[in-house]
mmCIF file of C-alpha atoms in Angstrom:
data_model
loop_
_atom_site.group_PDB
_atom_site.id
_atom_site.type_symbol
_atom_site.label_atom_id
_atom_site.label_comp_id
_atom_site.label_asym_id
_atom_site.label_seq_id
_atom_site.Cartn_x
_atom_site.Cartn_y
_atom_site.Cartn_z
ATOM 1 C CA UNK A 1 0.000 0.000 0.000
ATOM 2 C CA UNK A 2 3.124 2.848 0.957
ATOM 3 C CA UNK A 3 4.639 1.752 -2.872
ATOM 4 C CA UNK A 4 1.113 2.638 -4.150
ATOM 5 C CA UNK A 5 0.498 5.562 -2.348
ATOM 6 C CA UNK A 6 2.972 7.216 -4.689
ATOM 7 C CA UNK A 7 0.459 7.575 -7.718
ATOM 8 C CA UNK A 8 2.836 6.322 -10.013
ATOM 9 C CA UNK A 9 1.412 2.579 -11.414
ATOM 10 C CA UNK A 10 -1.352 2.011 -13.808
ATOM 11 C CA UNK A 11 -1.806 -1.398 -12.031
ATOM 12 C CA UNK A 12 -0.977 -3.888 -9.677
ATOM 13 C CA UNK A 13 0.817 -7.508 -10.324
ATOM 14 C CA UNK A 14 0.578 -8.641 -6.344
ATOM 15 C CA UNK A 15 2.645 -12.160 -6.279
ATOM 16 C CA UNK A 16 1.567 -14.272 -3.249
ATOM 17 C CA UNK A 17 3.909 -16.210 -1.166
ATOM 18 C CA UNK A 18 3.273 -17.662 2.451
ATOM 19 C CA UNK A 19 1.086 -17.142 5.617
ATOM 20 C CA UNK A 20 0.038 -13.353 6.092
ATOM 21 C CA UNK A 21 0.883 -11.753 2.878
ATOM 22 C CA UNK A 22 -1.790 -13.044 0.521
ATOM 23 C CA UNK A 23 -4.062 -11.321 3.039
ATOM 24 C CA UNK A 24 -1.579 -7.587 2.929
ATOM 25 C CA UNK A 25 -1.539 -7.986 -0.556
ATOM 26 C CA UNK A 26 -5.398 -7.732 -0.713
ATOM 27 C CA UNK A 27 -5.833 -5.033 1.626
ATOM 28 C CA UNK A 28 -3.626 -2.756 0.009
ATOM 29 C CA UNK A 29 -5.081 -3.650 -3.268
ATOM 30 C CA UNK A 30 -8.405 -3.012 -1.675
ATOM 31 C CA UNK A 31 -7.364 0.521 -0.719
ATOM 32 C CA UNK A 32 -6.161 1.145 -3.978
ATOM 33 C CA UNK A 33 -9.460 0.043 -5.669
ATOM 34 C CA UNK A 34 -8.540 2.138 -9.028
ATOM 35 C CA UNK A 35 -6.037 0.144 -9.966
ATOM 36 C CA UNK A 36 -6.563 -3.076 -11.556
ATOM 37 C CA UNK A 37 -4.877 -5.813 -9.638
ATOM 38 C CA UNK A 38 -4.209 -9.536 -10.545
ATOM 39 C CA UNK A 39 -2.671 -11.780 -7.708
ATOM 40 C CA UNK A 40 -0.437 -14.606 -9.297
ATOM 41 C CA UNK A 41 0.888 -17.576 -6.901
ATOM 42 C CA UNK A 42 4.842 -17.488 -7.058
ATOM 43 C CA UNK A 43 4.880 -20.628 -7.594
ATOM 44 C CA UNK A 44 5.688 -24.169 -5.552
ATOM 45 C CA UNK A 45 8.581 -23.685 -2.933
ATOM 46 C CA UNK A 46 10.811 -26.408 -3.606
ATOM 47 C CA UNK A 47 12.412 -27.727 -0.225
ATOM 48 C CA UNK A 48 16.050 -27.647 0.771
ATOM 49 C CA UNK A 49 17.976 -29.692 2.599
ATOM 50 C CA UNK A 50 16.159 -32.321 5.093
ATOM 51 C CA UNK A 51 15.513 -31.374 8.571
ATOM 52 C CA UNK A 52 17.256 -34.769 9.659
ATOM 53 C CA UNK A 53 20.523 -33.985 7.275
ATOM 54 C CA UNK A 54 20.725 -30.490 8.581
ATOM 55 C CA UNK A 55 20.693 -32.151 11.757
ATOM 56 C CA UNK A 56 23.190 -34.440 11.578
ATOM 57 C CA UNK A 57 25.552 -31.797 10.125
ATOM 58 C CA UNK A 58 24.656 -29.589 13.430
ATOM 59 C CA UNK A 59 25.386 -32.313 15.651
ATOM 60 C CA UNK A 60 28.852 -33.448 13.901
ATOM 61 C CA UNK A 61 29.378 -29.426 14.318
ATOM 62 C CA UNK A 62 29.110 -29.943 17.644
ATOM 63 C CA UNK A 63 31.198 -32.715 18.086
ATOM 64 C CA UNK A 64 33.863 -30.770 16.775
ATOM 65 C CA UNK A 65 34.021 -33.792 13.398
ATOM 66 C CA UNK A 66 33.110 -31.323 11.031
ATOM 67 C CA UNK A 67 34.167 -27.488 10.530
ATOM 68 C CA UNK A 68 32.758 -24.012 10.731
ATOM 69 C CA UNK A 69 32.480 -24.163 6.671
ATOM 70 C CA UNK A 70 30.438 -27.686 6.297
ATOM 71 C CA UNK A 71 28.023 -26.086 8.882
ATOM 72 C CA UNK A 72 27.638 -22.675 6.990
ATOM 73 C CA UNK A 73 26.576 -24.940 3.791
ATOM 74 C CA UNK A 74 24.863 -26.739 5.414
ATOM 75 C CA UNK A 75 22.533 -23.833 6.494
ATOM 76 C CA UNK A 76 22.325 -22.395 3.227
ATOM 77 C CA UNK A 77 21.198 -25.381 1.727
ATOM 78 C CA UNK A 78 18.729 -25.490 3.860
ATOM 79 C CA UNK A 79 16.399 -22.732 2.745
ATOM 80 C CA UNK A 80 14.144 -23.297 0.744
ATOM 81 C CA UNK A 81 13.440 -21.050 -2.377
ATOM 82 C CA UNK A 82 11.325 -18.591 -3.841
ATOM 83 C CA UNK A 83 7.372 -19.262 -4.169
ATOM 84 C CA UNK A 84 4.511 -20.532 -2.376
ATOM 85 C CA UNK A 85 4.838 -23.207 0.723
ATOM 86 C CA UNK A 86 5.136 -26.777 0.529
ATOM 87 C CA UNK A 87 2.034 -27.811 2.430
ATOM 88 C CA UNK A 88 -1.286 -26.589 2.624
ATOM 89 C CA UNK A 89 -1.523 -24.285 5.251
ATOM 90 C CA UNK A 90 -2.516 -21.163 5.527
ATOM 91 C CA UNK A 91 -0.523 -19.537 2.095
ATOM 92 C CA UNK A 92 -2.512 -21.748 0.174
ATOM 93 C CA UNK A 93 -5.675 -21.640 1.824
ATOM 94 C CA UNK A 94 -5.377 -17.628 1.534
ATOM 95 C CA UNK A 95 -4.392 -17.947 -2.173
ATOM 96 C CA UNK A 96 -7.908 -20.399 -2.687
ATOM 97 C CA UNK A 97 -9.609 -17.982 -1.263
ATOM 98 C CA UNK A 98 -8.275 -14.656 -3.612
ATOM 99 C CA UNK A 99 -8.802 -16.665 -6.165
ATOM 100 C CA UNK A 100 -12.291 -17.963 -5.446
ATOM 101 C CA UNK A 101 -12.941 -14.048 -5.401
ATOM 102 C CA UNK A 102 -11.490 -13.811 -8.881
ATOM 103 C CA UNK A 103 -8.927 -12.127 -8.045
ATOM 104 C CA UNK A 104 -6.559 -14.702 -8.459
ATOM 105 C CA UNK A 105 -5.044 -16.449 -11.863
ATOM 106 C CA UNK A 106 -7.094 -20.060 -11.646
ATOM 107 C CA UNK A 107 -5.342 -23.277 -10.569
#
């Protein structure tokens, strides 16, 4: 809504992610009600490394049998990408619902 408040877009392209900002996304559309808005899903978040193999690297860390660098990559591997959560919770529950208002790009 603040990036729209500056009177400068024609419309809106509002790309929904996880938990609470489907719902933001809508609200500031909402307040914006000129503009026309689509809401597109970013797409499936694919995971990262397993909570178990990140776990086993933290516990090696901790042992001292691996270093400060296999931990570090560990931990980046970890998280996961760009685009909408794995399970259905409540990202994909709010993006059902935008696009049962037709709001949203189907499927």
């Amino acid at each position: 809504a603040i990036a729209l408040s500056h009177n400068m877009f024609d419309s809106t392209l509002m790309l929904g992610i996880c938990d609470k900002i489907v719902p933001g996304l809508l609200m500031g559309a909402l307040t914006f009600g000129h503009l026309p808005t689509v809401f597109v899903p970013a797409g499936p978040m694919p995971s990262g490394l397993p909570n178990k193999e990140k776990a086993r690297v933290r516990q090696e860390f901790a042992e001292g049998k691996v270093g400060r660098d296999a931990l570090l990559e560990a931990e980046s591997q970890s998280y996961h990408s760009a685009g909408t959560c794995t399970f259905y919770g409540t990202a994909n529950s709010n993006q059902l619902v935008v696009e049962m208002m037709g709001l949203h790009l189907p499927g």
